[in-house]
Amino acid sequence: MRKRHGSYGFDAPWALVGLLFGALVLLALASVSFLLDIPLAGIAFLFGGLYTLASAASYLYTTRRGKFAVWAEELERLKGDELLLDLGCGRGAVLLMAARRLERGRATGVDLWHSKDQSGNRAARTRANAAVEGVADRVELVTGDMHDLPFGDGAFDAIVSSLAIHNIPDAEGRAQAVREAHRVLRPGGLMLIADFQHTAAYEDTLRSLGVVDVRRRDAGWRFWYGGPWFTTGILEVRKPAT
């Protein structure tokens, strides 16, 4: 994996803050319990604090390094001449890794730029990242809604999405986003969706549309958001060639 030069923030930053705050509270309670000579409570709080701190470390690793390593491997299948779309591109973590590989292609990122989903999430930050990564000439950013993508049918050779579709609150909305992704994917094109929720539902929607070569798998420990109870799944499909 090549060294990153951009600034990519933290995924769902308040979740990480919550874990760190929880760990500090539990460790403080452990200290108080030992000072008051309540050892059983102290041991319980100490265990809980260390456990929560380990979860925070896992979360921090994933958002700062682990997800990049996983996506670097997933993107190795790009040939270099594709037109690629990143759904919910945020500050460009996946978008710009893909753009590095697209020496004869182009990468488009679409987002609504909500900072609650990623710290500092705004188009200007993504453009700045594209510049420092040396791929600004291969990247286009579009402000748009995944429910109604502003692109024509079959406009892209590959579509990727990382931890974005689950932010749509209702099941029908998520299904519509997946249908839109399928619509703008060319026949024979590849779709890769990484998410920690709803990947089975995305698969059901895409199967109903007739996709082929369907694979749904666990992304592994590098994509844990806190531990093995918060895993990320990867859905890989191809649209049938006509």
PDB file of C-alpha atoms in Angstrom:
ATOM      1  CA  MET A   1       0.000   0.000   0.000  1.00  0.00           C
ATOM      2  CA  ARG A   2       1.443   3.354  -1.053  1.00  0.00           C
ATOM      3  CA  LYS A   3       1.933   6.139   1.466  1.00  0.00           C
ATOM      4  CA  ARG A   4      -1.045   8.474   1.722  1.00  0.00           C
ATOM      5  CA  HIS A   5      -0.512  12.226   1.644  1.00  0.00           C
ATOM      6  CA  GLY A   6      -4.068  13.490   2.100  1.00  0.00           C
ATOM      7  CA  SER A   7      -6.067  14.096   5.268  1.00  0.00           C
ATOM      8  CA  TYR A   8      -8.975  11.671   5.569  1.00  0.00           C
ATOM      9  CA  GLY A   9     -10.463  12.348   8.979  1.00  0.00           C
ATOM     10  CA  PHE A  10     -12.310   9.830  11.144  1.00  0.00           C
ATOM     11  CA  ASP A  11     -15.340   7.716  10.317  1.00  0.00           C
ATOM     12  CA  ALA A  12     -18.378   8.523  12.498  1.00  0.00           C
ATOM     13  CA  PRO A  13     -16.150  10.562  14.844  1.00  0.00           C
ATOM     14  CA  TRP A  14     -18.668  10.725  17.692  1.00  0.00           C
ATOM     15  CA  ALA A  15     -18.666   6.929  17.963  1.00  0.00           C
ATOM     16  CA  LEU A  16     -14.911   6.985  18.546  1.00  0.00           C
ATOM     17  CA  VAL A  17     -15.273   9.816  21.049  1.00  0.00           C
ATOM     18  CA  GLY A  18     -17.937   7.788  22.852  1.00  0.00           C
ATOM     19  CA  LEU A  19     -15.658   4.771  23.154  1.00  0.00           C
ATOM     20  CA  LEU A  20     -12.770   6.840  24.485  1.00  0.00           C
ATOM     21  CA  PHE A  21     -15.006   8.677  26.950  1.00  0.00           C
ATOM     22  CA  GLY A  22     -16.540   5.403  28.117  1.00  0.00           C
ATOM     23  CA  ALA A  23     -13.099   3.894  28.684  1.00  0.00           C
ATOM     24  CA  LEU A  24     -11.988   6.897  30.750  1.00  0.00           C
ATOM     25  CA  VAL A  25     -15.140   6.794  32.891  1.00  0.00           C
ATOM     26  CA  LEU A  26     -14.771   3.074  33.582  1.00  0.00           C
ATOM     27  CA  LEU A  27     -11.093   3.429  34.455  1.00  0.00           C
ATOM     28  CA  ALA A  28     -11.920   6.329  36.775  1.00  0.00           C
ATOM     29  CA  LEU A  29     -14.593   4.229  38.484  1.00  0.00           C
ATOM     30  CA  ALA A  30     -12.057   1.427  38.867  1.00  0.00           C
ATOM     31  CA  SER A  31      -9.646   3.802  40.593  1.00  0.00           C
ATOM     32  CA  VAL A  32     -12.347   5.067  42.938  1.00  0.00           C
ATOM     33  CA  SER A  33     -13.447   1.517  43.754  1.00  0.00           C
ATOM     34  CA  PHE A  34      -9.914   0.475  44.692  1.00  0.00           C
ATOM     35  CA  LEU A  35      -9.472   3.609  46.792  1.00  0.00           C
ATOM     36  CA  LEU A  36     -12.713   2.805  48.645  1.00  0.00           C
ATOM     37  CA  ASP A  37     -11.527  -0.777  49.134  1.00  0.00           C
ATOM     38  CA  ILE A  38     -14.206  -2.345  46.924  1.00  0.00           C
ATOM     39  CA  PRO A  39     -11.909  -4.657  44.961  1.00  0.00           C
ATOM     40  CA  LEU A  40     -14.552  -6.692  43.121  1.00  0.00           C
ATOM     41  CA  ALA A  41     -16.121  -3.541  41.707  1.00  0.00           C
ATOM     42  CA  GLY A  42     -12.662  -2.195  40.928  1.00  0.00           C
ATOM     43  CA  ILE A  43     -11.739  -5.326  38.980  1.00  0.00           C
ATOM     44  CA  ALA A  44     -15.027  -5.236  37.055  1.00  0.00           C
ATOM     45  CA  PHE A  45     -14.623  -1.565  36.148  1.00  0.00           C
ATOM     46  CA  LEU A  46     -10.965  -2.096  35.255  1.00  0.00           C
ATOM     47  CA  PHE A  47     -11.833  -4.973  32.930  1.00  0.00           C
ATOM     48  CA  GLY A  48     -14.616  -2.939  31.331  1.00  0.00           C
ATOM     49  CA  GLY A  49     -12.354   0.074  30.883  1.00  0.00           C
ATOM     50  CA  LEU A  50      -9.542  -1.901  29.284  1.00  0.00           C
ATOM     51  CA  TYR A  51     -12.024  -3.736  27.059  1.00  0.00           C
ATOM     52  CA  THR A  52     -13.559  -0.442  25.903  1.00  0.00           C
ATOM     53  CA  LEU A  53     -10.118   1.061  25.374  1.00  0.00           C
ATOM     54  CA  ALA A  54      -9.174  -1.912  23.190  1.00  0.00           C
ATOM     55  CA  SER A  55     -12.366  -1.361  21.190  1.00  0.00           C
ATOM     56  CA  ALA A  56     -11.410   2.284  20.689  1.00  0.00           C
ATOM     57  CA  ALA A  57      -7.956   1.216  19.501  1.00  0.00           C
ATOM     58  CA  SER A  58      -9.531  -1.175  16.988  1.00  0.00           C
ATOM     59  CA  TYR A  59     -11.843   1.571  15.752  1.00  0.00           C
ATOM     60  CA  LEU A  60      -8.982   4.037  15.430  1.00  0.00           C
ATOM     61  CA  TYR A  61      -6.812   1.537  13.541  1.00  0.00           C
ATOM     62  CA  THR A  62      -9.583   0.758  11.062  1.00  0.00           C
ATOM     63  CA  THR A  63     -10.456   4.362  10.301  1.00  0.00           C
ATOM     64  CA  ARG A  64      -6.837   5.482   9.958  1.00  0.00           C
ATOM     65  CA  ARG A  65      -5.140   2.471   8.369  1.00  0.00           C
ATOM     66  CA  GLY A  66      -7.000  -0.838   8.214  1.00  0.00           C
ATOM     67  CA  LYS A  67      -9.710   0.119   5.735  1.00  0.00           C
ATOM     68  CA  PHE A  68      -7.070   1.573   3.403  1.00  0.00           C
ATOM     69  CA  ALA A  69      -5.173  -1.730   3.393  1.00  0.00           C
ATOM     70  CA  VAL A  70      -8.325  -3.705   2.591  1.00  0.00           C
ATOM     71  CA  TRP A  71      -9.394  -1.375  -0.197  1.00  0.00           C
ATOM     72  CA  ALA A  72      -5.901  -1.306  -1.697  1.00  0.00           C
ATOM     73  CA  GLU A  73      -6.211  -5.053  -2.227  1.00  0.00           C
ATOM     74  CA  GLU A  74      -9.760  -4.819  -3.583  1.00  0.00           C
ATOM     75  CA  LEU A  75      -8.769  -2.165  -6.122  1.00  0.00           C
ATOM     76  CA  GLU A  76      -5.922  -4.251  -7.546  1.00  0.00           C
ATOM     77  CA  ARG A  77      -8.409  -5.702 -10.055  1.00  0.00           C
ATOM     78  CA  LEU A  78      -8.747  -2.357 -11.847  1.00  0.00           C
ATOM     79  CA  LYS A  79      -7.056  -2.353 -15.241  1.00  0.00           C
ATOM     80  CA  GLY A  80      -6.366   1.379 -15.295  1.00  0.00           C
ATOM     81  CA  ASP A  81      -8.704   2.594 -18.035  1.00  0.00           C
ATOM     82  CA  GLU A  82     -12.043   2.437 -16.224  1.00  0.00           C
ATOM     83  CA  LEU A  83     -14.581   5.133 -15.530  1.00  0.00           C
ATOM     84  CA  LEU A  84     -15.218   4.587 -11.810  1.00  0.00           C
ATOM     85  CA  LEU A  85     -17.880   5.976  -9.478  1.00  0.00           C
ATOM     86  CA  ASP A  86     -17.517   6.142  -5.693  1.00  0.00           C
ATOM     87  CA  LEU A  87     -20.870   6.376  -3.900  1.00  0.00           C
ATOM     88  CA  GLY A  88     -20.554   8.479  -0.748  1.00  0.00           C
ATOM     89  CA  CYS A  89     -16.910   9.283  -1.416  1.00  0.00           C
ATOM     90  CA  GLY A  90     -16.411  11.520   1.631  1.00  0.00           C
ATOM     91  CA  ARG A  91     -12.907  12.947   1.831  1.00  0.00           C
ATOM     92  CA  GLY A  92     -11.711  10.541  -0.864  1.00  0.00           C
ATOM     93  CA  ALA A  93     -10.197   7.594   1.017  1.00  0.00           C
ATOM     94  CA  VAL A  94     -11.250   5.048  -1.622  1.00  0.00           C
ATOM     95  CA  LEU A  95     -11.853   7.442  -4.488  1.00  0.00           C
ATOM     96  CA  LEU A  96      -8.268   8.677  -4.596  1.00  0.00           C
ATOM     97  CA  MET A  97      -6.713   5.229  -4.168  1.00  0.00           C
ATOM     98  CA  ALA A  98      -8.739   4.184  -7.198  1.00  0.00           C
ATOM     99  CA  ALA A  99      -7.706   7.314  -9.108  1.00  0.00           C
ATOM    100  CA  ARG A 100      -4.034   6.443  -8.594  1.00  0.00           C
ATOM    101  CA  ARG A 101      -4.651   3.232 -10.526  1.00  0.00           C
ATOM    102  CA  LEU A 102      -6.654   4.896 -13.301  1.00  0.00           C
ATOM    103  CA  GLU A 103      -3.801   6.226 -15.405  1.00  0.00           C
ATOM    104  CA  ARG A 104      -6.025   6.068 -18.504  1.00  0.00           C
ATOM    105  CA  GLY A 105      -9.358   6.388 -16.746  1.00  0.00           C
ATOM    106  CA  ARG A 106     -11.266   8.701 -14.447  1.00  0.00           C
ATOM    107  CA  ALA A 107     -12.773   8.548 -10.960  1.00  0.00           C
ATOM    108  CA  THR A 108     -15.984  10.344  -9.999  1.00  0.00           C
ATOM    109  CA  GLY A 109     -17.083  10.812  -6.401  1.00  0.00           C
ATOM    110  CA  VAL A 110     -20.633  11.645  -5.371  1.00  0.00           C
ATOM    111  CA  ASP A 111     -21.626  12.761  -1.871  1.00  0.00           C
ATOM    112  CA  LEU A 112     -23.928  15.016   0.126  1.00  0.00           C
ATOM    113  CA  TRP A 113     -20.973  15.986   2.380  1.00  0.00           C
ATOM    114  CA  HIS A 114     -22.478  15.316   5.826  1.00  0.00           C
ATOM    115  CA  SER A 115     -19.870  15.804   8.576  1.00  0.00           C
ATOM    116  CA  LYS A 116     -21.690  13.478  11.002  1.00  0.00           C
ATOM    117  CA  ASP A 117     -20.691  10.574   8.753  1.00  0.00           C
ATOM    118  CA  GLN A 118     -17.041  11.622   8.556  1.00  0.00           C
ATOM    119  CA  SER A 119     -15.176  14.430  10.285  1.00  0.00           C
ATOM    120  CA  GLY A 120     -14.465  17.432   8.072  1.00  0.00           C
ATOM    121  CA  ASN A 121     -16.494  15.974   5.224  1.00  0.00           C
ATOM    122  CA  ARG A 122     -16.713  18.607   2.497  1.00  0.00           C
ATOM    123  CA  ALA A 123     -15.950  18.805  -1.212  1.00  0.00           C
ATOM    124  CA  ALA A 124     -13.166  21.358  -0.747  1.00  0.00           C
ATOM    125  CA  ARG A 125     -11.284  18.945   1.533  1.00  0.00           C
ATOM    126  CA  THR A 126     -11.623  16.140  -1.020  1.00  0.00           C
ATOM    127  CA  ARG A 127     -10.326  18.384  -3.801  1.00  0.00           C
ATOM    128  CA  ALA A 128      -7.362  19.326  -1.629  1.00  0.00           C
ATOM    129  CA  ASN A 129      -6.651  15.649  -0.975  1.00  0.00           C
ATOM    130  CA  ALA A 130      -6.819  14.916  -4.705  1.00  0.00           C
ATOM    131  CA  ALA A 131      -4.263  17.647  -5.330  1.00  0.00           C
ATOM    132  CA  VAL A 132      -1.749  16.434  -2.744  1.00  0.00           C
ATOM    133  CA  GLU A 133      -2.172  12.839  -3.933  1.00  0.00           C
ATOM    134  CA  GLY A 134      -1.344  14.000  -7.471  1.00  0.00           C
ATOM    135  CA  VAL A 135      -4.597  12.803  -9.069  1.00  0.00           C
ATOM    136  CA  ALA A 136      -6.663  15.989  -9.329  1.00  0.00           C
ATOM    137  CA  ASP A 137      -6.714  15.711 -13.128  1.00  0.00           C
ATOM    138  CA  ARG A 138      -8.368  12.269 -12.910  1.00  0.00           C
ATOM    139  CA  VAL A 139     -11.034  13.127 -10.325  1.00  0.00           C
ATOM    140  CA  GLU A 140     -14.451  14.735 -10.576  1.00  0.00           C
ATOM    141  CA  LEU A 141     -16.634  15.527  -7.559  1.00  0.00           C
ATOM    142  CA  VAL A 142     -20.413  15.739  -7.774  1.00  0.00           C
ATOM    143  CA  THR A 143     -22.851  16.811  -5.084  1.00  0.00           C
ATOM    144  CA  GLY A 144     -25.688  14.355  -5.468  1.00  0.00           C
ATOM    145  CA  ASP A 145     -28.099  11.970  -3.816  1.00  0.00           C
ATOM    146  CA  MET A 146     -27.598   8.209  -4.115  1.00  0.00           C
ATOM    147  CA  HIS A 147     -31.384   7.837  -4.499  1.00  0.00           C
ATOM    148  CA  ASP A 148     -31.284   9.687  -7.824  1.00  0.00           C
ATOM    149  CA  LEU A 149     -27.812   9.676  -9.337  1.00  0.00           C
ATOM    150  CA  PRO A 150     -27.193  12.445 -11.894  1.00  0.00           C
ATOM    151  CA  PHE A 151     -25.639  10.097 -14.456  1.00  0.00           C
ATOM    152  CA  GLY A 152     -26.866   8.257 -17.506  1.00  0.00           C
ATOM    153  CA  ASP A 153     -27.524   4.530 -17.758  1.00  0.00           C
ATOM    154  CA  GLY A 154     -24.344   2.451 -17.995  1.00  0.00           C
ATOM    155  CA  ALA A 155     -22.073   5.475 -17.478  1.00  0.00           C
ATOM    156  CA  PHE A 156     -19.429   3.674 -15.361  1.00  0.00           C
ATOM    157  CA  ASP A 157     -17.239   0.594 -15.717  1.00  0.00           C
ATOM    158  CA  ALA A 158     -16.866   0.143 -11.949  1.00  0.00           C
ATOM    159  CA  ILE A 159     -18.728   1.321  -8.863  1.00  0.00           C
ATOM    160  CA  VAL A 160     -17.383   1.293  -5.314  1.00  0.00           C
ATOM    161  CA  SER A 161     -18.892   2.357  -2.016  1.00  0.00           C
ATOM    162  CA  SER A 162     -17.389   2.242   1.458  1.00  0.00           C
ATOM    163  CA  LEU A 163     -19.546   2.620   4.568  1.00  0.00           C
ATOM    164  CA  ALA A 164     -21.975   4.981   2.883  1.00  0.00           C
ATOM    165  CA  ILE A 165     -25.240   3.305   1.899  1.00  0.00           C
ATOM    166  CA  HIS A 166     -26.111   2.366   5.499  1.00  0.00           C
ATOM    167  CA  ASN A 167     -26.407   6.096   6.255  1.00  0.00           C
ATOM    168  CA  ILE A 168     -29.726   6.086   4.384  1.00  0.00           C
ATOM    169  CA  PRO A 169     -32.180   5.501   7.253  1.00  0.00           C
ATOM    170  CA  ASP A 170     -34.899   3.413   5.583  1.00  0.00           C
ATOM    171  CA  ALA A 171     -34.725   0.049   3.820  1.00  0.00           C
ATOM    172  CA  GLU A 172     -36.512   1.210   0.671  1.00  0.00           C
ATOM    173  CA  GLY A 173     -34.171   4.175   0.398  1.00  0.00           C
ATOM    174  CA  ARG A 174     -31.143   1.897   0.613  1.00  0.00           C
ATOM    175  CA  ALA A 175     -32.667  -0.448  -1.970  1.00  0.00           C
ATOM    176  CA  GLN A 176     -33.278   2.514  -4.293  1.00  0.00           C
ATOM    177  CA  ALA A 177     -29.643   3.591  -3.931  1.00  0.00           C
ATOM    178  CA  VAL A 178     -28.486   0.106  -4.866  1.00  0.00           C
ATOM    179  CA  ARG A 179     -30.864   0.064  -7.854  1.00  0.00           C
ATOM    180  CA  GLU A 180     -29.477   3.417  -8.972  1.00  0.00           C
ATOM    181  CA  ALA A 181     -25.915   2.075  -8.693  1.00  0.00           C
ATOM    182  CA  HIS A 182     -26.932  -0.884 -10.862  1.00  0.00           C
ATOM    183  CA  ARG A 183     -28.541   1.454 -13.409  1.00  0.00           C
ATOM    184  CA  VAL A 184     -25.421   3.556 -13.955  1.00  0.00           C
ATOM    185  CA  LEU A 185     -23.116   0.513 -14.147  1.00  0.00           C
ATOM    186  CA  ARG A 186     -22.364  -0.639 -17.675  1.00  0.00           C
ATOM    187  CA  PRO A 187     -23.072  -4.236 -18.733  1.00  0.00           C
ATOM    188  CA  GLY A 188     -20.146  -6.373 -17.608  1.00  0.00           C
ATOM    189  CA  GLY A 189     -19.136  -3.802 -14.994  1.00  0.00           C
ATOM    190  CA  LEU A 190     -17.928  -4.485 -11.456  1.00  0.00           C
ATOM    191  CA  MET A 191     -19.538  -3.266  -8.213  1.00  0.00           C
ATOM    192  CA  LEU A 192     -17.853  -3.437  -4.795  1.00  0.00           C
ATOM    193  CA  ILE A 193     -19.764  -2.369  -1.680  1.00  0.00           C
ATOM    194  CA  ALA A 194     -18.209  -2.400   1.793  1.00  0.00           C
ATOM    195  CA  ASP A 195     -20.550  -1.822   4.716  1.00  0.00           C
ATOM    196  CA  PHE A 196     -21.046  -2.998   8.283  1.00  0.00           C
ATOM    197  CA  GLN A 197     -24.826  -3.236   7.893  1.00  0.00           C
ATOM    198  CA  HIS A 198     -27.340  -4.425   5.321  1.00  0.00           C
ATOM    199  CA  THR A 199     -24.987  -6.151   2.846  1.00  0.00           C
ATOM    200  CA  ALA A 200     -27.338  -9.149   2.690  1.00  0.00           C
ATOM    201  CA  ALA A 201     -30.190  -6.808   1.756  1.00  0.00           C
ATOM    202  CA  TYR A 202     -28.019  -5.144  -0.908  1.00  0.00           C
ATOM    203  CA  GLU A 203     -27.285  -8.600  -2.296  1.00  0.00           C
ATOM    204  CA  ASP A 204     -30.993  -9.476  -2.422  1.00  0.00           C
ATOM    205  CA  THR A 205     -31.758  -6.270  -4.308  1.00  0.00           C
ATOM    206  CA  LEU A 206     -28.978  -6.828  -6.817  1.00  0.00           C
ATOM    207  CA  ARG A 207     -29.860 -10.484  -7.344  1.00  0.00           C
ATOM    208  CA  SER A 208     -33.402  -9.409  -8.183  1.00  0.00           C
ATOM    209  CA  LEU A 209     -31.864  -7.236 -10.912  1.00  0.00           C
ATOM    210  CA  GLY A 210     -30.014 -10.219 -12.388  1.00  0.00           C
ATOM    211  CA  VAL A 211     -26.401  -9.631 -11.386  1.00  0.00           C
ATOM    212  CA  VAL A 212     -23.882 -12.454 -11.726  1.00  0.00           C
ATOM    213  CA  ASP A 213     -20.657 -13.583 -10.018  1.00  0.00           C
ATOM    214  CA  VAL A 214     -22.030 -12.595  -6.619  1.00  0.00           C
ATOM    215  CA  ARG A 215     -19.665 -12.854  -3.628  1.00  0.00           C
ATOM    216  CA  ARG A 216     -20.322 -11.585  -0.098  1.00  0.00           C
ATOM    217  CA  ARG A 217     -17.483 -11.940   2.376  1.00  0.00           C
ATOM    218  CA  ASP A 218     -16.097 -10.680   5.668  1.00  0.00           C
ATOM    219  CA  ALA A 219     -13.445  -7.982   5.192  1.00  0.00           C
ATOM    220  CA  GLY A 220     -11.510  -9.263   8.210  1.00  0.00           C
ATOM    221  CA  TRP A 221     -10.010  -7.749  11.356  1.00  0.00           C
ATOM    222  CA  ARG A 222      -8.509  -4.755   9.564  1.00  0.00           C
ATOM    223  CA  PHE A 223     -12.061  -3.504   8.966  1.00  0.00           C
ATOM    224  CA  TRP A 224     -13.441  -3.981  12.488  1.00  0.00           C
ATOM    225  CA  TYR A 225     -15.021  -0.914  14.078  1.00  0.00           C
ATOM    226  CA  GLY A 226     -14.290  -1.808  17.673  1.00  0.00           C
ATOM    227  CA  GLY A 227     -14.024  -5.594  17.512  1.00  0.00           C
ATOM    228  CA  PRO A 228     -15.343  -8.768  15.855  1.00  0.00           C
ATOM    229  CA  TRP A 229     -18.919  -7.868  16.828  1.00  0.00           C
ATOM    230  CA  PHE A 230     -18.704  -4.855  14.452  1.00  0.00           C
ATOM    231  CA  THR A 231     -17.370  -6.373  11.253  1.00  0.00           C
ATOM    232  CA  THR A 232     -17.501  -4.999   7.718  1.00  0.00           C
ATOM    233  CA  GLY A 233     -18.802  -7.086   4.848  1.00  0.00           C
ATOM    234  CA  ILE A 234     -17.821  -6.723   1.196  1.00  0.00           C
ATOM    235  CA  LEU A 235     -20.318  -7.412  -1.571  1.00  0.00           C
ATOM    236  CA  GLU A 236     -18.876  -8.015  -5.035  1.00  0.00           C
ATOM    237  CA  VAL A 237     -21.085  -8.406  -8.122  1.00  0.00           C
ATOM    238  CA  ARG A 238     -20.925  -8.034 -11.873  1.00  0.00           C
ATOM    239  CA  LYS A 239     -23.665  -6.768 -14.133  1.00  0.00           C
ATOM    240  CA  PRO A 240     -24.312  -9.281 -16.916  1.00  0.00           C
ATOM    241  CA  ALA A 241     -22.725  -8.402 -20.227  1.00  0.00           C
ATOM    242  CA  THR A 242     -25.200  -7.946 -23.055  1.00  0.00           C
TER     243      THR A 242
END
